[in-house]
Amino acid sequence: MLTNAIAKAQEILPDREILISTLSTGPVAFADGMNYIDRERIMKCCRQDGLILKPSKPLTMIDLLINDWANY
C-alpha cells in the first residue's frame, strides 16, 4: 500500500526532466498511473510513431563547470 506522501508525490519541473532525459540519451520513461498520463508532454520527446528523439551527441557538463566544482 502506498503511503500518503508517495501517493501525492509530483515532479516539480516535469518538462525539464523530459528534456534532460532526452538530451542526455539516457532512459526516457513515464511513471504516471494509467489514468494520469499526459500524452502531450510525453510526445515532446518523440516522433509521432513513438521513436524517441536523440541528439547526435549526448548532453554533457562543460569542463569549466566540472573544474569549478573541483575547487570545493
Backbone as XML, in Angstrom:
<?xml version="1.0"?>
<chain id="A" units="angstrom">
  <residue number="1" name="MET">
    <atom name="N" x="0.841" y="-1.185" z="0.000"/>
    <atom name="CA" x="0.000" y="0.000" z="0.000"/>
    <atom name="C" x="0.886" y="1.249" z="0.000"/>
  </residue>
  <residue number="2" name="LEU">
    <atom name="N" x="0.558" y="2.205" z="-0.836"/>
    <atom name="CA" x="1.343" y="3.430" z="-0.913"/>
    <atom name="C" x="1.099" y="4.299" z="0.310"/>
  </residue>
  <residue number="3" name="THR">
    <atom name="N" x="2.175" y="4.901" z="0.766"/>
    <atom name="CA" x="1.989" y="5.861" z="1.848"/>
    <atom name="C" x="1.382" y="7.128" z="1.268"/>
  </residue>
  <residue number="4" name="ASN">
    <atom name="N" x="0.832" y="7.952" z="2.097"/>
    <atom name="CA" x="0.191" y="9.186" z="1.651"/>
    <atom name="C" x="1.181" y="10.102" z="0.933"/>
  </residue>
  <residue number="5" name="ALA">
    <atom name="N" x="2.430" y="10.183" z="1.427"/>
    <atom name="CA" x="3.440" y="11.052" z="0.810"/>
    <atom name="C" x="3.785" y="10.581" z="-0.594"/>
  </residue>
  <residue number="6" name="ILE">
    <atom name="N" x="3.916" y="9.273" z="-0.784"/>
    <atom name="CA" x="4.255" y="8.743" z="-2.105"/>
    <atom name="C" x="3.085" y="8.930" z="-3.065"/>
  </residue>
  <residue number="7" name="ALA">
    <atom name="N" x="1.891" y="8.686" z="-2.595"/>
    <atom name="CA" x="0.709" y="8.812" z="-3.443"/>
    <atom name="C" x="0.522" y="10.240" z="-3.947"/>
  </residue>
  <residue number="8" name="LYS">
    <atom name="N" x="0.957" y="11.234" z="-3.202"/>
    <atom name="CA" x="0.790" y="12.638" z="-3.593"/>
    <atom name="C" x="2.045" y="13.239" z="-4.225"/>
  </residue>
  <residue number="9" name="ALA">
    <atom name="N" x="3.090" y="12.435" z="-4.424"/>
    <atom name="CA" x="4.352" y="12.942" z="-4.974"/>
    <atom name="C" x="4.136" y="13.452" z="-6.397"/>
  </residue>
  <residue number="10" name="GLN">
    <atom name="N" x="4.736" y="14.601" z="-6.701"/>
    <atom name="CA" x="4.660" y="15.177" z="-8.032"/>
    <atom name="C" x="6.018" y="15.732" z="-8.416"/>
  </residue>
  <residue number="11" name="GLU">
    <atom name="N" x="6.363" y="15.584" z="-9.684"/>
    <atom name="CA" x="7.584" y="16.187" z="-10.206"/>
    <atom name="C" x="7.336" y="17.686" z="-10.320"/>
  </residue>
  <residue number="12" name="ILE">
    <atom name="N" x="8.263" y="18.478" z="-9.779"/>
    <atom name="CA" x="8.098" y="19.931" z="-9.789"/>
    <atom name="C" x="8.263" y="20.506" z="-11.192"/>
  </residue>
  <residue number="13" name="LEU">
    <atom name="N" x="9.255" y="20.016" z="-11.932"/>
    <atom name="CA" x="9.521" y="20.517" z="-13.284"/>
    <atom name="C" x="9.548" y="19.348" z="-14.279"/>
  </residue>
  <residue number="14" name="PRO">
    <atom name="N" x="8.416" y="18.782" z="-14.620"/>
    <atom name="CA" x="8.410" y="17.601" z="-15.491"/>
    <atom name="C" x="8.960" y="17.863" z="-16.889"/>
  </residue>
  <residue number="15" name="ASP">
    <atom name="N" x="8.748" y="19.051" z="-17.439"/>
    <atom name="CA" x="9.286" y="19.345" z="-18.770"/>
    <atom name="C" x="10.810" y="19.353" z="-18.755"/>
  </residue>
  <residue number="16" name="ARG">
    <atom name="N" x="11.406" y="19.852" z="-17.684"/>
    <atom name="CA" x="12.863" y="19.826" z="-17.549"/>
    <atom name="C" x="13.362" y="18.387" z="-17.497"/>
  </residue>
  <residue number="17" name="GLU">
    <atom name="N" x="12.681" y="17.536" z="-16.769"/>
    <atom name="CA" x="13.087" y="16.137" z="-16.655"/>
    <atom name="C" x="13.024" y="15.425" z="-18.002"/>
  </residue>
  <residue number="18" name="ILE">
    <atom name="N" x="11.982" y="15.701" z="-18.773"/>
    <atom name="CA" x="11.868" y="15.110" z="-20.102"/>
    <atom name="C" x="13.006" y="15.600" z="-20.990"/>
  </residue>
  <residue number="19" name="LEU">
    <atom name="N" x="13.298" y="16.884" z="-20.950"/>
    <atom name="CA" x="14.367" y="17.462" z="-21.762"/>
    <atom name="C" x="15.721" y="16.857" z="-21.411"/>
  </residue>
  <residue number="20" name="ILE">
    <atom name="N" x="16.052" y="16.782" z="-20.136"/>
    <atom name="CA" x="17.343" y="16.239" z="-19.715"/>
    <atom name="C" x="17.453" y="14.763" z="-20.072"/>
  </residue>
  <residue number="21" name="SER">
    <atom name="N" x="16.400" y="14.000" z="-19.834"/>
    <atom name="CA" x="16.430" y="12.576" z="-20.178"/>
    <atom name="C" x="16.653" y="12.377" z="-21.668"/>
  </residue>
  <residue number="22" name="THR">
    <atom name="N" x="15.983" y="13.174" z="-22.475"/>
    <atom name="CA" x="16.104" y="13.037" z="-23.923"/>
    <atom name="C" x="17.475" y="13.487" z="-24.414"/>
  </residue>
  <residue number="23" name="LEU">
    <atom name="N" x="17.935" y="14.663" z="-24.001"/>
    <atom name="CA" x="19.208" y="15.198" z="-24.489"/>
    <atom name="C" x="20.420" y="14.452" z="-23.943"/>
  </residue>
  <residue number="24" name="SER">
    <atom name="N" x="20.293" y="13.806" z="-22.811"/>
    <atom name="CA" x="21.424" y="13.055" z="-22.253"/>
    <atom name="C" x="21.517" y="11.662" z="-22.859"/>
  </residue>
  <residue number="25" name="THR">
    <atom name="N" x="20.589" y="11.315" z="-23.719"/>
    <atom name="CA" x="20.442" y="9.992" z="-24.327"/>
    <atom name="C" x="20.284" y="8.902" z="-23.266"/>
  </residue>
  <residue number="26" name="GLY">
    <atom name="N" x="19.815" y="9.293" z="-22.106"/>
    <atom name="CA" x="19.535" y="8.330" z="-21.044"/>
    <atom name="C" x="18.154" y="7.730" z="-21.231"/>
  </residue>
  <residue number="27" name="PRO">
    <atom name="N" x="17.737" y="6.901" z="-20.279"/>
    <atom name="CA" x="16.408" y="6.301" z="-20.396"/>
    <atom name="C" x="15.309" y="7.361" z="-20.313"/>
  </residue>
  <residue number="28" name="VAL">
    <atom name="N" x="14.340" y="7.212" z="-21.159"/>
    <atom name="CA" x="13.181" y="8.094" z="-21.135"/>
    <atom name="C" x="11.977" y="7.223" z="-20.817"/>
  </residue>
  <residue number="29" name="ALA">
    <atom name="N" x="11.322" y="7.512" z="-19.716"/>
    <atom name="CA" x="10.162" y="6.711" z="-19.313"/>
    <atom name="C" x="9.193" y="7.593" z="-18.549"/>
  </residue>
  <residue number="30" name="PHE">
    <atom name="N" x="7.973" y="7.176" z="-18.494"/>
    <atom name="CA" x="6.999" y="7.891" z="-17.673"/>
    <atom name="C" x="6.539" y="6.945" z="-16.573"/>
  </residue>
  <residue number="31" name="ALA">
    <atom name="N" x="6.196" y="7.508" z="-15.457"/>
    <atom name="CA" x="5.817" y="6.684" z="-14.312"/>
    <atom name="C" x="4.459" y="7.087" z="-13.759"/>
  </residue>
  <residue number="32" name="ASP">
    <atom name="N" x="3.670" y="7.726" z="-14.577"/>
    <atom name="CA" x="2.344" y="8.132" z="-14.131"/>
    <atom name="C" x="1.405" y="6.931" z="-14.149"/>
  </residue>
  <residue number="33" name="GLY">
    <atom name="N" x="0.390" y="6.987" z="-13.324"/>
    <atom name="CA" x="-0.636" y="5.956" z="-13.358"/>
    <atom name="C" x="-1.356" y="5.987" z="-14.702"/>
  </residue>
  <residue number="34" name="MET">
    <atom name="N" x="-1.993" y="4.899" z="-15.067"/>
    <atom name="CA" x="-2.631" y="4.781" z="-16.377"/>
    <atom name="C" x="-3.609" y="5.919" z="-16.681"/>
  </residue>
  <residue number="35" name="ASN">
    <atom name="N" x="-4.326" y="6.382" z="-15.719"/>
    <atom name="CA" x="-5.303" y="7.447" z="-15.968"/>
    <atom name="C" x="-4.725" y="8.850" z="-15.793"/>
  </residue>
  <residue number="36" name="TYR">
    <atom name="N" x="-3.417" y="8.943" z="-15.541"/>
    <atom name="CA" x="-2.793" y="10.242" z="-15.285"/>
    <atom name="C" x="-1.715" y="10.588" z="-16.306"/>
  </residue>
  <residue number="37" name="ILE">
    <atom name="N" x="-1.634" y="9.852" z="-17.378"/>
    <atom name="CA" x="-0.601" y="10.075" z="-18.387"/>
    <atom name="C" x="-0.906" y="11.360" z="-19.159"/>
  </residue>
  <residue number="38" name="ASP">
    <atom name="N" x="0.110" y="12.211" z="-19.296"/>
    <atom name="CA" x="-0.022" y="13.456" z="-20.052"/>
    <atom name="C" x="0.613" y="13.214" z="-21.427"/>
  </residue>
  <residue number="39" name="ARG">
    <atom name="N" x="-0.193" y="12.752" z="-22.379"/>
    <atom name="CA" x="0.316" y="12.371" z="-23.693"/>
    <atom name="C" x="1.030" y="13.529" z="-24.380"/>
  </residue>
  <residue number="40" name="GLU">
    <atom name="N" x="0.483" y="14.728" z="-24.290"/>
    <atom name="CA" x="1.094" y="15.896" z="-24.934"/>
    <atom name="C" x="2.514" y="16.119" z="-24.414"/>
  </residue>
  <residue number="41" name="ARG">
    <atom name="N" x="2.706" y="15.983" z="-23.118"/>
    <atom name="CA" x="4.026" y="16.173" z="-22.520"/>
    <atom name="C" x="4.978" y="15.046" z="-22.949"/>
  </residue>
  <residue number="42" name="ILE">
    <atom name="N" x="4.511" y="13.825" z="-22.921"/>
    <atom name="CA" x="5.358" y="12.686" z="-23.285"/>
    <atom name="C" x="5.783" y="12.768" z="-24.744"/>
  </residue>
  <residue number="43" name="MET">
    <atom name="N" x="4.891" y="13.181" z="-25.621"/>
    <atom name="CA" x="5.190" y="13.220" z="-27.047"/>
    <atom name="C" x="6.172" y="14.330" z="-27.422"/>
  </residue>
  <residue number="44" name="LYS">
    <atom name="N" x="6.534" y="15.197" z="-26.495"/>
    <atom name="CA" x="7.538" y="16.227" z="-26.781"/>
    <atom name="C" x="8.917" y="15.619" z="-27.009"/>
  </residue>
  <residue number="45" name="CYS">
    <atom name="N" x="9.135" y="14.395" z="-26.550"/>
    <atom name="CA" x="10.458" y="13.785" z="-26.683"/>
    <atom name="C" x="10.502" y="12.724" z="-27.781"/>
  </residue>
  <residue number="46" name="CYS">
    <atom name="N" x="9.438" y="12.586" z="-28.558"/>
    <atom name="CA" x="9.466" y="11.551" z="-29.589"/>
    <atom name="C" x="8.653" y="11.956" z="-30.818"/>
  </residue>
  <residue number="47" name="ARG">
    <atom name="N" x="8.885" y="11.167" z="-31.871"/>
    <atom name="CA" x="8.140" y="11.401" z="-33.106"/>
    <atom name="C" x="6.718" y="10.874" z="-32.960"/>
  </residue>
  <residue number="48" name="GLN">
    <atom name="N" x="5.908" y="11.120" z="-33.952"/>
    <atom name="CA" x="4.511" y="10.673" z="-33.926"/>
    <atom name="C" x="4.405" y="9.153" z="-33.814"/>
  </residue>
  <residue number="49" name="ASP">
    <atom name="N" x="5.380" y="8.426" z="-34.395"/>
    <atom name="CA" x="5.338" y="6.958" z="-34.330"/>
    <atom name="C" x="5.910" y="6.407" z="-33.023"/>
  </residue>
  <residue number="50" name="GLY">
    <atom name="N" x="6.344" y="7.289" z="-32.114"/>
    <atom name="CA" x="6.828" y="6.853" z="-30.804"/>
    <atom name="C" x="8.334" y="6.730" z="-30.686"/>
  </residue>
  <residue number="51" name="LEU">
    <atom name="N" x="9.084" y="6.897" z="-31.779"/>
    <atom name="CA" x="10.543" y="6.817" z="-31.708"/>
    <atom name="C" x="11.075" y="8.002" z="-30.907"/>
  </residue>
  <residue number="52" name="ILE">
    <atom name="N" x="11.879" y="7.716" z="-29.888"/>
    <atom name="CA" x="12.410" y="8.777" z="-29.031"/>
    <atom name="C" x="13.460" y="9.577" z="-29.792"/>
  </residue>
  <residue number="53" name="LEU">
    <atom name="N" x="13.352" y="10.884" z="-29.758"/>
    <atom name="CA" x="14.319" y="11.771" z="-30.408"/>
    <atom name="C" x="15.601" y="11.799" z="-29.589"/>
  </residue>
  <residue number="54" name="LYS">
    <atom name="N" x="16.733" y="11.731" z="-30.253"/>
    <atom name="CA" x="18.030" y="11.765" z="-29.579"/>
    <atom name="C" x="18.963" y="12.693" z="-30.344"/>
  </residue>
  <residue number="55" name="PRO">
    <atom name="N" x="19.797" y="13.451" z="-29.629"/>
    <atom name="CA" x="20.789" y="14.284" z="-30.315"/>
    <atom name="C" x="21.914" y="13.408" z="-30.851"/>
  </residue>
  <residue number="56" name="SER">
    <atom name="N" x="22.728" y="13.946" z="-31.765"/>
    <atom name="CA" x="23.846" y="13.165" z="-32.295"/>
    <atom name="C" x="24.915" y="12.947" z="-31.233"/>
  </residue>
  <residue number="57" name="LYS">
    <atom name="N" x="25.005" y="13.858" z="-30.280"/>
    <atom name="CA" x="25.917" y="13.706" z="-29.139"/>
    <atom name="C" x="25.116" y="13.963" z="-27.867"/>
  </residue>
  <residue number="58" name="PRO">
    <atom name="N" x="25.375" y="13.177" z="-26.804"/>
    <atom name="CA" x="24.610" y="13.391" z="-25.570"/>
    <atom name="C" x="24.980" y="14.689" z="-24.867"/>
  </residue>
  <residue number="59" name="LEU">
    <atom name="N" x="24.025" y="15.221" z="-24.137"/>
    <atom name="CA" x="24.244" y="16.392" z="-23.304"/>
    <atom name="C" x="25.255" y="16.033" z="-22.223"/>
  </residue>
  <residue number="60" name="THR">
    <atom name="N" x="26.272" y="16.858" z="-22.046"/>
    <atom name="CA" x="27.280" y="16.620" z="-21.011"/>
    <atom name="C" x="27.598" y="17.940" z="-20.321"/>
  </residue>
  <residue number="61" name="MET">
    <atom name="N" x="28.198" y="17.836" z="-19.152"/>
    <atom name="CA" x="28.612" y="19.057" z="-18.449"/>
    <atom name="C" x="29.857" y="19.624" z="-19.120"/>
  </residue>
  <residue number="62" name="ILE">
    <atom name="N" x="29.964" y="20.933" z="-19.128"/>
    <atom name="CA" x="31.138" y="21.560" z="-19.720"/>
    <atom name="C" x="32.305" y="21.507" z="-18.734"/>
  </residue>
  <residue number="63" name="ASP">
    <atom name="N" x="33.519" y="21.471" z="-19.262"/>
    <atom name="CA" x="34.717" y="21.355" z="-18.431"/>
    <atom name="C" x="34.826" y="22.470" z="-17.398"/>
  </residue>
  <residue number="64" name="LEU">
    <atom name="N" x="34.444" y="23.682" z="-17.778"/>
    <atom name="CA" x="34.538" y="24.811" z="-16.859"/>
    <atom name="C" x="33.709" y="24.558" z="-15.595"/>
  </residue>
  <residue number="65" name="LEU">
    <atom name="N" x="32.536" y="24.006" z="-15.752"/>
    <atom name="CA" x="31.684" y="23.702" z="-14.605"/>
    <atom name="C" x="32.304" y="22.611" z="-13.740"/>
  </residue>
  <residue number="66" name="ILE">
    <atom name="N" x="32.844" y="21.583" z="-14.366"/>
    <atom name="CA" x="33.482" y="20.498" z="-13.615"/>
    <atom name="C" x="34.688" y="21.030" z="-12.854"/>
  </residue>
  <residue number="67" name="ASN">
    <atom name="N" x="35.496" y="21.866" z="-13.493"/>
    <atom name="CA" x="36.658" y="22.451" z="-12.819"/>
    <atom name="C" x="36.234" y="23.322" z="-11.646"/>
  </residue>
  <residue number="68" name="ASP">
    <atom name="N" x="35.149" y="24.072" z="-11.801"/>
    <atom name="CA" x="34.639" y="24.911" z="-10.721"/>
    <atom name="C" x="34.234" y="24.050" z="-9.529"/>
  </residue>
  <residue number="69" name="TRP">
    <atom name="N" x="33.579" y="22.934" z="-9.773"/>
    <atom name="CA" x="33.171" y="22.033" z="-8.693"/>
    <atom name="C" x="34.382" y="21.421" z="-7.995"/>
  </residue>
  <residue number="70" name="ALA">
    <atom name="N" x="35.461" y="21.204" z="-8.730"/>
    <atom name="CA" x="36.659" y="20.586" z="-8.151"/>
    <atom name="C" x="37.301" y="21.481" z="-7.098"/>
  </residue>
  <residue number="71" name="ASN">
    <atom name="N" x="37.045" y="22.778" z="-7.163"/>
    <atom name="CA" x="37.633" y="23.705" z="-6.197"/>
    <atom name="C" x="36.917" y="23.705" z="-4.858"/>
  </residue>
  <residue number="72" name="TYR">
    <atom name="N" x="35.806" y="22.986" z="-4.745"/>
    <atom name="CA" x="35.065" y="22.965" z="-3.482"/>
    <atom name="C" x="35.438" y="21.776" z="-2.691"/>
  </residue>
</chain>
